[in-house]
Coordinates of N, CA, C and O and ligand atoms in Angstrom, one line a residue:
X1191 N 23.4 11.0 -6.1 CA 22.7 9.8 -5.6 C 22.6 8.7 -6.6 O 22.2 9.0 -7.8
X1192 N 22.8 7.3 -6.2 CA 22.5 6.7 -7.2 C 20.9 6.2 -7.7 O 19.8 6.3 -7.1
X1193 N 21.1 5.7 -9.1 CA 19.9 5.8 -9.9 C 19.0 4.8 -9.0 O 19.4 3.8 -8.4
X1194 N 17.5 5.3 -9.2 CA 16.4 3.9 -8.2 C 15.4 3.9 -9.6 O 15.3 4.7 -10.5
X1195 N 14.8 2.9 -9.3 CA 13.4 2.5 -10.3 C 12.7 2.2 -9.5 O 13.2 1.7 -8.5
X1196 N 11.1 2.4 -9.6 CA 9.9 2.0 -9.1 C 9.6 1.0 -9.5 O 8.8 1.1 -10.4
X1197 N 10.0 -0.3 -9.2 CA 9.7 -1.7 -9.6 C 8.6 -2.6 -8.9 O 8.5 -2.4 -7.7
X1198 N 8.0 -3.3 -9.2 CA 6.9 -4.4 -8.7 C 7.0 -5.6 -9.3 O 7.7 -5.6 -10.4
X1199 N 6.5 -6.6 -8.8 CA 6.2 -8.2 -9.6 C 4.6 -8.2 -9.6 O 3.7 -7.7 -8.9
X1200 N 4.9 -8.9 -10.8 CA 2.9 -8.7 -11.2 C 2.9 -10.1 -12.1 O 3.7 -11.0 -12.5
X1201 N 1.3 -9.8 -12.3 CA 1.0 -10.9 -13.5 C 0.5 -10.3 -14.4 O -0.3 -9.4 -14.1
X1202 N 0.8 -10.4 -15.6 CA 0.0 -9.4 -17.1 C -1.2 -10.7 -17.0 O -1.2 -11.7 -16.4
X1203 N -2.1 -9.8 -17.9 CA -3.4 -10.9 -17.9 C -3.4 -10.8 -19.6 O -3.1 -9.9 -20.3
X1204 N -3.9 -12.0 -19.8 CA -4.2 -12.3 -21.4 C -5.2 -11.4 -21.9 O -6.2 -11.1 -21.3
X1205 N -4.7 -11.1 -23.2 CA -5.2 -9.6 -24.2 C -6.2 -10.0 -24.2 O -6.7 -9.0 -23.6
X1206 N -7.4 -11.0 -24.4 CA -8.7 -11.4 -23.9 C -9.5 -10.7 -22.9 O -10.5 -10.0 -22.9
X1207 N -8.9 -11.1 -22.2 CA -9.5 -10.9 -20.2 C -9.5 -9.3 -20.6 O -10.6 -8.6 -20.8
X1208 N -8.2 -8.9 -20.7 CA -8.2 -7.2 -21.1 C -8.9 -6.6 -21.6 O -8.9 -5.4 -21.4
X1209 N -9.5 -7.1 -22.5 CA -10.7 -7.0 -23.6 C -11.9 -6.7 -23.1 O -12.4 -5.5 -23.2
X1210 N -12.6 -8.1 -22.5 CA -13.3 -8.2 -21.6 C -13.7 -7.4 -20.7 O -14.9 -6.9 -20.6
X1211 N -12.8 -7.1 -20.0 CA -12.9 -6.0 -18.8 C -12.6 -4.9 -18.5 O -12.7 -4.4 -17.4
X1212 N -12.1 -4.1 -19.5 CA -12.6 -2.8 -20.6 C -14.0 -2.7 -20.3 O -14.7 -2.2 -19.4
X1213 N -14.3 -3.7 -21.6 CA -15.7 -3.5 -22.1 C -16.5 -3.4 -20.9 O -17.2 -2.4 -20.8
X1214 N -16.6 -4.2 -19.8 CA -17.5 -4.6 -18.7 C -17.2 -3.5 -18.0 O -18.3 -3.3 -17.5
X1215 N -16.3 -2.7 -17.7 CA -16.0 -1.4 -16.8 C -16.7 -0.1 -17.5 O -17.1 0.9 -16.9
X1216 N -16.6 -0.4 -18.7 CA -17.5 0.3 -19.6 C -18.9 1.1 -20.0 O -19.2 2.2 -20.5
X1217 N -19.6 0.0 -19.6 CA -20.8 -0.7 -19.5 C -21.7 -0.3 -17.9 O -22.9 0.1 -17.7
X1218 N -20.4 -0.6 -16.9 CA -21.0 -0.7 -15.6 C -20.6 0.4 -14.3 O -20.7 0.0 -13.1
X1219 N -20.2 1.5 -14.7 CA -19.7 2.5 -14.1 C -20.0 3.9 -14.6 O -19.8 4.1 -15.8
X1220 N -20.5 4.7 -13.9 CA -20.4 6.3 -14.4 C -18.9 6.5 -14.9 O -17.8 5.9 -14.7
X1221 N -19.5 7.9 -15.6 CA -18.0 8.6 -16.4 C -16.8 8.9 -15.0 O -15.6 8.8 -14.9
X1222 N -18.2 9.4 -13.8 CA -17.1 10.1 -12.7 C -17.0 9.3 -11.6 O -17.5 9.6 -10.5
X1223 N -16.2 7.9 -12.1 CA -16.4 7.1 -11.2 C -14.7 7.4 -10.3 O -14.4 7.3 -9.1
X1224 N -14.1 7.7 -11.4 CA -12.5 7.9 -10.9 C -11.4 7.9 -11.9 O -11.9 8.6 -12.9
X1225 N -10.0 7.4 -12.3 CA -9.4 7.8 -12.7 C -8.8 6.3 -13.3 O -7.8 5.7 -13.0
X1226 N -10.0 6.0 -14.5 CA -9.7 4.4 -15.2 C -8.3 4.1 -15.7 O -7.6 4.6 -16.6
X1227 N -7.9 3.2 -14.8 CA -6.6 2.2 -15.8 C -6.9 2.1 -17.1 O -7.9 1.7 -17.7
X1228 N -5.2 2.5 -17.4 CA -5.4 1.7 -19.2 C -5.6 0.7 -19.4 O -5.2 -0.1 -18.6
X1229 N -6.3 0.4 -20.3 CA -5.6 -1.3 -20.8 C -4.7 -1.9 -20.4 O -4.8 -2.8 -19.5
X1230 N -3.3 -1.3 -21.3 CA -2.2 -1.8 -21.4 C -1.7 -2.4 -19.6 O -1.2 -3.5 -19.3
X1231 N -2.2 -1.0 -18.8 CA -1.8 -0.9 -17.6 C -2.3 -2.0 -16.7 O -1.5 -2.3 -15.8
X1232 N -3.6 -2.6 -16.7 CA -3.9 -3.6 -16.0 C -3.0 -5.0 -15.8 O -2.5 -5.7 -16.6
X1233 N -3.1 -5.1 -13.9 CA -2.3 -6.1 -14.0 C -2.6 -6.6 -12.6 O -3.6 -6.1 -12.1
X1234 N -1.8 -7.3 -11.9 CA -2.0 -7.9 -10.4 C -0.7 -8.0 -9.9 O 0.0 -8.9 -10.2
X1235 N -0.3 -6.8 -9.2 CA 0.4 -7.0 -8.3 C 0.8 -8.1 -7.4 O 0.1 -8.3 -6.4
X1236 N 1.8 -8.6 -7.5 CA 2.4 -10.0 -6.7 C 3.0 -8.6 -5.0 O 2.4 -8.5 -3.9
X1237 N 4.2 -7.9 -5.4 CA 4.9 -7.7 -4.6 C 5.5 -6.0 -5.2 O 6.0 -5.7 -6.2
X1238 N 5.1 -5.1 -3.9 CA 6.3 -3.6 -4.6 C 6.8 -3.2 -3.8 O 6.5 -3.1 -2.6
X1239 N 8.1 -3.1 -4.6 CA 9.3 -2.9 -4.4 C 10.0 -2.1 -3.4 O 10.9 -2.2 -2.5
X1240 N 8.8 -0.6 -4.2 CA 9.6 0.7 -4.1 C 10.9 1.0 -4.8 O 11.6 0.0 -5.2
X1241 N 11.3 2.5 -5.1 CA 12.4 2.8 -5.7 C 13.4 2.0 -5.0 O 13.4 1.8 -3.8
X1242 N 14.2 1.7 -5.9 CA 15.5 0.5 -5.7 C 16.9 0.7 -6.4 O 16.8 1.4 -7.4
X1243 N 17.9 0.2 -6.1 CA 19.0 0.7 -6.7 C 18.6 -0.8 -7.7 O 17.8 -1.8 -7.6
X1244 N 20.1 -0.3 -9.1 CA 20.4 -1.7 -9.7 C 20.6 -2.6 -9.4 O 20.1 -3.6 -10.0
X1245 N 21.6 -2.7 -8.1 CA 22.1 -3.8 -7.3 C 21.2 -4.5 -6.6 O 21.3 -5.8 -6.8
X1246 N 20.2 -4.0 -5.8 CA 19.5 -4.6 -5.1 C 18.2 -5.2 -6.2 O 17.5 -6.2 -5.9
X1247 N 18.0 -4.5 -7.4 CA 17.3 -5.1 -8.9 C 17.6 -6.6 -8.8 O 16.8 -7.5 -8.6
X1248 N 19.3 -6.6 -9.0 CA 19.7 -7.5 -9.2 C 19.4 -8.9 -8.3 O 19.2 -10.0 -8.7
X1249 N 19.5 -8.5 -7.0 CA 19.6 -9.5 -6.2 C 18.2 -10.6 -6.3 O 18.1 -11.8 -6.3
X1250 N 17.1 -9.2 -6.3 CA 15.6 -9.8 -6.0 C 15.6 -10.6 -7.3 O 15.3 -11.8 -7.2
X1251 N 15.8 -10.1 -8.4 CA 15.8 -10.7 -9.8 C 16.6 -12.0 -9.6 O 16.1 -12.9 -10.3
X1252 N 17.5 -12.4 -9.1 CA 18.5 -13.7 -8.8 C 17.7 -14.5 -8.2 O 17.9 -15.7 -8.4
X1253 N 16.5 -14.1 -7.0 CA 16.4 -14.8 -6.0 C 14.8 -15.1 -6.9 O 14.4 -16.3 -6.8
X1254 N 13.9 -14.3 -7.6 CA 12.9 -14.8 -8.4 C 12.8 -15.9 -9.4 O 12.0 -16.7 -9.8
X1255 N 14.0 -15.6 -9.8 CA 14.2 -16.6 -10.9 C 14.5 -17.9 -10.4 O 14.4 -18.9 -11.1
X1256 N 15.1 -17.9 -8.5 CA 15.0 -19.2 -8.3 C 13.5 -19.8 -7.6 O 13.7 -20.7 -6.9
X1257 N 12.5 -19.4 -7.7 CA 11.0 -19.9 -7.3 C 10.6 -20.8 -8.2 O 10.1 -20.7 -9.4
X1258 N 11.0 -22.2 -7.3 CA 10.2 -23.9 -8.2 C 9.0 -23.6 -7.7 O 8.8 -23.5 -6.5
X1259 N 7.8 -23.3 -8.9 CA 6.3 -23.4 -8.1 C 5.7 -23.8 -9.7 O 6.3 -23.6 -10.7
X1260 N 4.5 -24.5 -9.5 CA 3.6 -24.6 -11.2 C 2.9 -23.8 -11.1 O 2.7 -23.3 -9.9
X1261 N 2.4 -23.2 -12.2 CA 1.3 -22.2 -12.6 C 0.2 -22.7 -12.1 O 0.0 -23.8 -11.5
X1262 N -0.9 -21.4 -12.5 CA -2.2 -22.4 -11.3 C -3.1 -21.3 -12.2 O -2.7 -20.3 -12.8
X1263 N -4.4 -22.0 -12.1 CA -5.6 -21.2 -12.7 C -6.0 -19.7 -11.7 O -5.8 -19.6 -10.5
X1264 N -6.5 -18.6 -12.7 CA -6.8 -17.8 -11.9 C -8.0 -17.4 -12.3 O -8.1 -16.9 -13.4
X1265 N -9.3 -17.4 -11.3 CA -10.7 -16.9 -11.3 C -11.2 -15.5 -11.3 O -11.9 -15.3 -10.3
X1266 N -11.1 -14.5 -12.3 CA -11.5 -13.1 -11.5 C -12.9 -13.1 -11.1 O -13.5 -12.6 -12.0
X1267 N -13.9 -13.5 -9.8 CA -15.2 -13.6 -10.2 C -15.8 -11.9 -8.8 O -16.9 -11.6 -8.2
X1268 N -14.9 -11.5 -8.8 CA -15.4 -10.4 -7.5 C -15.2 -8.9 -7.9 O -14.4 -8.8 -8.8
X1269 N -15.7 -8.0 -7.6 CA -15.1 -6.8 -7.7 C -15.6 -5.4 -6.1 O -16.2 -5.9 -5.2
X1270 N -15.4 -4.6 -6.0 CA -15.4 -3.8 -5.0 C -14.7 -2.9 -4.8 O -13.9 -2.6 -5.7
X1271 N -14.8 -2.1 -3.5 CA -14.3 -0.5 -3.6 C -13.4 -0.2 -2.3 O -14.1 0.2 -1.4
X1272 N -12.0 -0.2 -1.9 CA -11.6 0.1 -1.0 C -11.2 1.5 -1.1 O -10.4 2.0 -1.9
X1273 N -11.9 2.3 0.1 CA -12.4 3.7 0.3 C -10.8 4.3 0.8 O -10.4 5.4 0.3
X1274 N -10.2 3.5 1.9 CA -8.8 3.8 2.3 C -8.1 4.4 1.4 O -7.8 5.6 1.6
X1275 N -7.7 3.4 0.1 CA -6.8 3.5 -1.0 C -7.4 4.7 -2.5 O -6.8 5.4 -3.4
X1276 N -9.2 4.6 -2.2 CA -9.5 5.1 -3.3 C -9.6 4.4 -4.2 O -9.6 5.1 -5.2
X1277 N -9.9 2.7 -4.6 CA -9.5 2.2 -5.7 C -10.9 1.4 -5.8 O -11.7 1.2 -4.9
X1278 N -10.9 0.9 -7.3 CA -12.1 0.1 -7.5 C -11.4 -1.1 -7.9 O -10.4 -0.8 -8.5
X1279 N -11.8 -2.4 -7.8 CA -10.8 -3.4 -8.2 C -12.2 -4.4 -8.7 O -13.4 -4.2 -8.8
X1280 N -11.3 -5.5 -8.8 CA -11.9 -7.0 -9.7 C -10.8 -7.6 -8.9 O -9.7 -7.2 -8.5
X1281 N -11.5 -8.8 -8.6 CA -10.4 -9.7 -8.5 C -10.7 -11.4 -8.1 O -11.6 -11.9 -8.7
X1282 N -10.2 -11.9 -7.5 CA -10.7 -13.4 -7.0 C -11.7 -13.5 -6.2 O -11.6 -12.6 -5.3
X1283 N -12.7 -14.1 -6.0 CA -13.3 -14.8 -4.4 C -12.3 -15.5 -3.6 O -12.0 -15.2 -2.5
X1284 N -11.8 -16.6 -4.4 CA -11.1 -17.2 -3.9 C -9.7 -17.3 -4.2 O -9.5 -18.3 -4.9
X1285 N -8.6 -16.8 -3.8 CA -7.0 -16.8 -4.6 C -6.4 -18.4 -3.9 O -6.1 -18.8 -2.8
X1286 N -6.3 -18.8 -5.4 CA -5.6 -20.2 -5.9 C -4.3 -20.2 -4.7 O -3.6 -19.3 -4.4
X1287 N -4.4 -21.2 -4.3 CA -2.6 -21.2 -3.1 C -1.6 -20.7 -4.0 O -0.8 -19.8 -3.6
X1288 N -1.5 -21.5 -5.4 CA 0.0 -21.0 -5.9 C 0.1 -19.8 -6.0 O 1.3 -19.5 -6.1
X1289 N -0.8 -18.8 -6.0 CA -0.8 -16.9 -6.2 C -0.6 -16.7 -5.1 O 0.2 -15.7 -5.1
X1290 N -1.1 -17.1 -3.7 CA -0.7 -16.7 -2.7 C 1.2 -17.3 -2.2 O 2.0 -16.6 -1.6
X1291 N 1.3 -18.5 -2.7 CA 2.7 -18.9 -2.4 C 3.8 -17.9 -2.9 O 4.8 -17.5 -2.3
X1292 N 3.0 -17.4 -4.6 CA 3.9 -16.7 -5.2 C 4.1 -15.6 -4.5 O 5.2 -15.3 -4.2
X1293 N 3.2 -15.1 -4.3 CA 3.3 -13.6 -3.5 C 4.3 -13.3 -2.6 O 5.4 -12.7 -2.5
X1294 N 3.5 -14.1 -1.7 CA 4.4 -14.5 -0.2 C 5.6 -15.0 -0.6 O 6.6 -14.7 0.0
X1295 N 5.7 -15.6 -1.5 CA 7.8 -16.1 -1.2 C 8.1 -14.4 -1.9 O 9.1 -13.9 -1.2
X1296 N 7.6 -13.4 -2.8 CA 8.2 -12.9 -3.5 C 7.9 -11.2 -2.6 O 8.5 -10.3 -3.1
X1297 N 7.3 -11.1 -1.5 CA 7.1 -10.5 -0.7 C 8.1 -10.4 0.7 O 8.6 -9.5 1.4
X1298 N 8.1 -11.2 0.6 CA 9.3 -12.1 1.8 C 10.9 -12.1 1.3 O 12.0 -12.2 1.9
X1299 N 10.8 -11.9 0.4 CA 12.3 -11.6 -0.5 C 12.3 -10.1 -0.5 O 13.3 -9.5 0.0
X1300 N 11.3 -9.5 -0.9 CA 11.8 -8.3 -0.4 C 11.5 -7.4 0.6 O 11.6 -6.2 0.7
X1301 N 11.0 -8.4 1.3 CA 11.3 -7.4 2.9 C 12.7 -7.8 3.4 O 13.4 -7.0 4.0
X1302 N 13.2 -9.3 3.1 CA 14.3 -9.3 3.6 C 15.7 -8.6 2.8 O 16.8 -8.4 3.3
X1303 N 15.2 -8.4 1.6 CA 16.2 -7.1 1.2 C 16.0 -5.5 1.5 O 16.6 -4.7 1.0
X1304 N 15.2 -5.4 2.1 CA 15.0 -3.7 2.9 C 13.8 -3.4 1.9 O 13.8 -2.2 1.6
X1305 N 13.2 -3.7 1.5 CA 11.7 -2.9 0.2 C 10.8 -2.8 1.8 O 10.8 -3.8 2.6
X1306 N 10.2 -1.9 2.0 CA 9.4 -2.0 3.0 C 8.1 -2.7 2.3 O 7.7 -2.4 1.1
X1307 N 7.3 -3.9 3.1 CA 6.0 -4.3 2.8 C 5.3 -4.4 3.4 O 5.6 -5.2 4.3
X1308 N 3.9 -4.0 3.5 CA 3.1 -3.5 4.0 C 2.2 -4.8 4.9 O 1.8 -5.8 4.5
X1309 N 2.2 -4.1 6.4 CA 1.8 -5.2 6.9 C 0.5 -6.3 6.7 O 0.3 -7.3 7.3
X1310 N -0.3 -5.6 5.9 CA -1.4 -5.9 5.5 C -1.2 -7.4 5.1 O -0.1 -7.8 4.9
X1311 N -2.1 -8.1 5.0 CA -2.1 -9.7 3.9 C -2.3 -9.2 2.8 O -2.7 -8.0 2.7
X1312 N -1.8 -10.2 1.4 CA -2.0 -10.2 0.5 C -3.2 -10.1 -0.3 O -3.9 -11.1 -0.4
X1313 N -3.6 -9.4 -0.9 CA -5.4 -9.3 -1.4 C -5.5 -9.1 -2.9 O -5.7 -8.0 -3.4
X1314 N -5.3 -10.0 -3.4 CA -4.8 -10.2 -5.0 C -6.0 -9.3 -5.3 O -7.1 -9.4 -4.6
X1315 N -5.8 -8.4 -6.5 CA -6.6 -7.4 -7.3 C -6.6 -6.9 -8.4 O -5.4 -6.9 -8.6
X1316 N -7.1 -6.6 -9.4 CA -6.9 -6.0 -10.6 C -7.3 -4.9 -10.2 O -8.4 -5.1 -9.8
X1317 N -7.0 -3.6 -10.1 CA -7.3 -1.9 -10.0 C -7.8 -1.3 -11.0 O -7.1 -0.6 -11.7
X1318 N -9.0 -1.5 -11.3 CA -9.7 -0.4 -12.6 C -9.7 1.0 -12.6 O -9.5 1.6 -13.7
X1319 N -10.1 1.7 -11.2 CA -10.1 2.7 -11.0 C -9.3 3.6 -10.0 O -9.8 3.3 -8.9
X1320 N -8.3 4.6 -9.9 CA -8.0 4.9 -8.9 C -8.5 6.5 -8.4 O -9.5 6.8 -9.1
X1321 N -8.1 7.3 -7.5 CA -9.1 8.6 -7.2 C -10.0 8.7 -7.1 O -10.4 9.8 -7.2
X1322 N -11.0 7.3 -6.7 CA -12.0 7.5 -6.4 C -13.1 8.7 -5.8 O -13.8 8.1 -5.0
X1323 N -13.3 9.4 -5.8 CA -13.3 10.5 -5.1 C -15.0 10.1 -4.1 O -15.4 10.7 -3.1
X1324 N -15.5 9.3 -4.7 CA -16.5 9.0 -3.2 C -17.0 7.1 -3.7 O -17.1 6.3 -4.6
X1325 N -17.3 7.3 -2.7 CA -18.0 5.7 -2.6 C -18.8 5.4 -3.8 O -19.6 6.2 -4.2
X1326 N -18.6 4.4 -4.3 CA -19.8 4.2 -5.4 C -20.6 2.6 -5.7 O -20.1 1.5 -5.4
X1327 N -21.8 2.8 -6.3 CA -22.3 1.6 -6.2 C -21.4 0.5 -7.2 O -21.1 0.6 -8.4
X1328 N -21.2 -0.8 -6.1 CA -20.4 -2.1 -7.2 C -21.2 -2.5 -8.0 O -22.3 -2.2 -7.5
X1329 N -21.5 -3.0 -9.4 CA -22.2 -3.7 -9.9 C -22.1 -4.8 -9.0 O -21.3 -4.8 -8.2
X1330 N -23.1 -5.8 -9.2 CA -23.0 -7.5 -9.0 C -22.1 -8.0 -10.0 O -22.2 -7.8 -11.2
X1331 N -21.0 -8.8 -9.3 CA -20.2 -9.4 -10.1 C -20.7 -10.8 -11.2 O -20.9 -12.0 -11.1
X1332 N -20.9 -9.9 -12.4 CA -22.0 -10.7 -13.2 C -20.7 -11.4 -14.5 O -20.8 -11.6 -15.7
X1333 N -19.7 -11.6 -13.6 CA -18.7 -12.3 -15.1 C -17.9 -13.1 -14.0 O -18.0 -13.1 -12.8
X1334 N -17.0 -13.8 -14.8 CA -16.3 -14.9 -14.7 C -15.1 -14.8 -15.5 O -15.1 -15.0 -16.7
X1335 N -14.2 -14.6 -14.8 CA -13.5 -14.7 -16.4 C -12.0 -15.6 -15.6 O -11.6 -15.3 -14.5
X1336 N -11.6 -16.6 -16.4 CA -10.8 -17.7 -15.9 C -9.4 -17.7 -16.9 O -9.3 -17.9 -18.1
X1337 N -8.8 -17.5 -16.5 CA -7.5 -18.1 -16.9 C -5.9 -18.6 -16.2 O -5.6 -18.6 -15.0
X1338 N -5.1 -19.2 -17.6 CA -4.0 -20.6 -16.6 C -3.0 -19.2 -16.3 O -2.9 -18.5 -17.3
X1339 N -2.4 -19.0 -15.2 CA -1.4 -18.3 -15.1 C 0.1 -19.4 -15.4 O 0.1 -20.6 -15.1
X1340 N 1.4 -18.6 -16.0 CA 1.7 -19.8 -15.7 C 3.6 -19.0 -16.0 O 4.7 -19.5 -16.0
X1341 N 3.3 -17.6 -16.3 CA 4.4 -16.3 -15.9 C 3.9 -15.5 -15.1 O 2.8 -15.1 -15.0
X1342 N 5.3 -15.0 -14.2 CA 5.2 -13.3 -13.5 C 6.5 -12.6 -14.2 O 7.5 -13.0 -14.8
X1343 N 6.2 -11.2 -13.7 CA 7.7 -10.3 -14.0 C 7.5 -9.4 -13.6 O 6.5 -9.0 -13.0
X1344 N 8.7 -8.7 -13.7 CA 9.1 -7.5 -12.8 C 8.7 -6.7 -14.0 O 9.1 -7.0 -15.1
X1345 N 7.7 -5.4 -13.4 CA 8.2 -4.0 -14.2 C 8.5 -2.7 -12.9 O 8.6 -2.6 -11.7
X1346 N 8.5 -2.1 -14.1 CA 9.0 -0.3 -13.7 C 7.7 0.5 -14.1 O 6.9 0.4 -15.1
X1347 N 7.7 1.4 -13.0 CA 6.7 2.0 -12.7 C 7.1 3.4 -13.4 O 8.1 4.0 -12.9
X1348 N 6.3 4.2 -14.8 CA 7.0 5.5 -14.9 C 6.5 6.4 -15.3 O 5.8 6.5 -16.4
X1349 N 6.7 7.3 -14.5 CA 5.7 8.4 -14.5 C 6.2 9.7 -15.6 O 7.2 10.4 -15.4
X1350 N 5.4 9.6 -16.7 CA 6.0 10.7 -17.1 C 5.1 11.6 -18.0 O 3.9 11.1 -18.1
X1351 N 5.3 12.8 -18.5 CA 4.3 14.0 -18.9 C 2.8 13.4 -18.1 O 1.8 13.4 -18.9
X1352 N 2.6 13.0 -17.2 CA 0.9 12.7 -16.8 C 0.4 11.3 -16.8 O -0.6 10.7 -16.3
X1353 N 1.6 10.8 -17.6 CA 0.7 9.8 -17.6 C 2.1 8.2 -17.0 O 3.4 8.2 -17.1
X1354 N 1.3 7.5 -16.6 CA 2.0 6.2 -16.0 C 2.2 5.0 -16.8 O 1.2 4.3 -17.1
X1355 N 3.2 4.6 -17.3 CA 3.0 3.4 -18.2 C 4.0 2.3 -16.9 O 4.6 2.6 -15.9
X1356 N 3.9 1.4 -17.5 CA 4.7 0.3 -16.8 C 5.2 -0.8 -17.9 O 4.6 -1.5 -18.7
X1357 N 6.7 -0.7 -17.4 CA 7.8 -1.4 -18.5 C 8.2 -2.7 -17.7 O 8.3 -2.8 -16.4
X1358 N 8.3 -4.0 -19.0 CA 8.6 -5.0 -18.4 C 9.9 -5.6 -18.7 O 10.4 -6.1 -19.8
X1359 N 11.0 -5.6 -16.7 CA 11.9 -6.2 -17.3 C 12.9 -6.8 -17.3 O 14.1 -6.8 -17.6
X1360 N 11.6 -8.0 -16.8 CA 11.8 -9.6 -16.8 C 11.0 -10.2 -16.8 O 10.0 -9.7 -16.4
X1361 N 10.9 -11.8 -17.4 CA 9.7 -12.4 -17.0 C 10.2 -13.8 -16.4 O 11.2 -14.3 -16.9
X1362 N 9.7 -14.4 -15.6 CA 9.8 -16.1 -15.3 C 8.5 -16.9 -15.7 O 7.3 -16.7 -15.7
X1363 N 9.5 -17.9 -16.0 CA 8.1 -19.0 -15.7 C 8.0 -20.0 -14.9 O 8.8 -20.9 -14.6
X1364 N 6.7 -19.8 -14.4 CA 6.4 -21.1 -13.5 C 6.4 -22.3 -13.6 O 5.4 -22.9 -14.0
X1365 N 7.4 -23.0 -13.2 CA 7.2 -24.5 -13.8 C 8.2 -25.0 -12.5 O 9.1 -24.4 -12.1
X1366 N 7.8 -26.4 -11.8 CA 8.5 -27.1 -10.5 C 9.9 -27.2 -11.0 O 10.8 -27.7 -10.3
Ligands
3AM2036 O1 -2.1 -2.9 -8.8 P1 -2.2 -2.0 -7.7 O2 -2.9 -0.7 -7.9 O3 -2.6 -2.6 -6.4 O4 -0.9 0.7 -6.1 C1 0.3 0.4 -6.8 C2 0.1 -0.6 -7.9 O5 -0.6 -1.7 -7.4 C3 1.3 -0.3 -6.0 O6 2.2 -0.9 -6.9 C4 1.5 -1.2 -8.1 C5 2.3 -0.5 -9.2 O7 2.4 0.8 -9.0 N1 2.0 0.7 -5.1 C6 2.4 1.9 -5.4 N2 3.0 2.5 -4.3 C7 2.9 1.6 -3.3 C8 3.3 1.5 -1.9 N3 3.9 2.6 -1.4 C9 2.2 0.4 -3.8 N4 2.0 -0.7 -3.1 C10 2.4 -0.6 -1.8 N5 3.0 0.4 -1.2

């Protein structure tokens, strides 16, 4: 069978923010709240892929690199618990159009290359926690934290001895 990778488009967030929101998850959560993202690992999903051949790597990679869009500010001022998924997140109140444009064109690319995508809308997130294993109280979203986006890129999803890292490998930048 030929070789597939677990690929996605995402946005890395500035070692700052990362910083930040460590510390604040830290601070504001039991030990047994669930099963904390790294650091390193935190990020916002634009679009996934699913396992993919090279070829079809290729194509989405050709067709991302052609997206004329500008960067746009992004607000993380929310966070909450979706019980479905198990996950605790942070993320916008409000998502900037250009994060939604990005998504959507980069979503729409790959449904039209066979990636199944989920009929759901888009719900930009950062994932702090996953395995939730029961409901838990949100803090009040008592931070703000702002920054210019103004790259995305594809990584690889990889699961290996236990633990999940994610490799990056490509990036664009946003600019008309
Ligand atoms: O940042 P989050 O946690 O939203 O949940 C996975 C993670 O997104 C998501 O892809 C990102 C990198 O792994 N993911 C994994 N499997 C998925 C699937 N079958 C999926 N998203 C949609 N459908």
């Amino acid at each position: 069978m030929a070789e597939t990778r677990r690929l996605f488009f995402a946005l890395e967030l500035p070692e700052e923010a990362k910083k930040q929101i460590i510390q604040w998850r830290a601070t504001q959560f039991p030990e047994d709240t669930g099963r904390p993202v790294a650091a390193a690992n935190l990020h916002l999903t634009l679009a996934f892929l699913g396992d993919i051949s090279a070829e079809k790597q290729k194509a989405l990679s050709q067709l991302a690199g052609r997206i004329r869009q500008n960067g746009f500010t992004l607000t993380i001022d929310d966070a909450g618990q979706w019980l479905r998924s198990n996950v605790v997140w942070i993320g916008p109140r409000h998502a900037p159009l250009g994060l939604i444009q990005l998504a959507n064109m980069l979503r729409s690319q790959a449904a039209r290359n066979g990636c199944y995508q989920s009929p759901q809308p888009f719900h930009p997130h950062i994932t702090l926690y996953r395995n939730t294993p029961r409901a838990v109280s949100i803090p009040q979203p008592n931070f703000r934290w702002q920054f210019k986006v103004d790259e995305f890129a594809l990584y690889e999803s990889v699961y290996k001895q236990g633990r999940t890292r994610y490799l990056e490998h490509q990036r664009w930048t946003l600019s008309n």
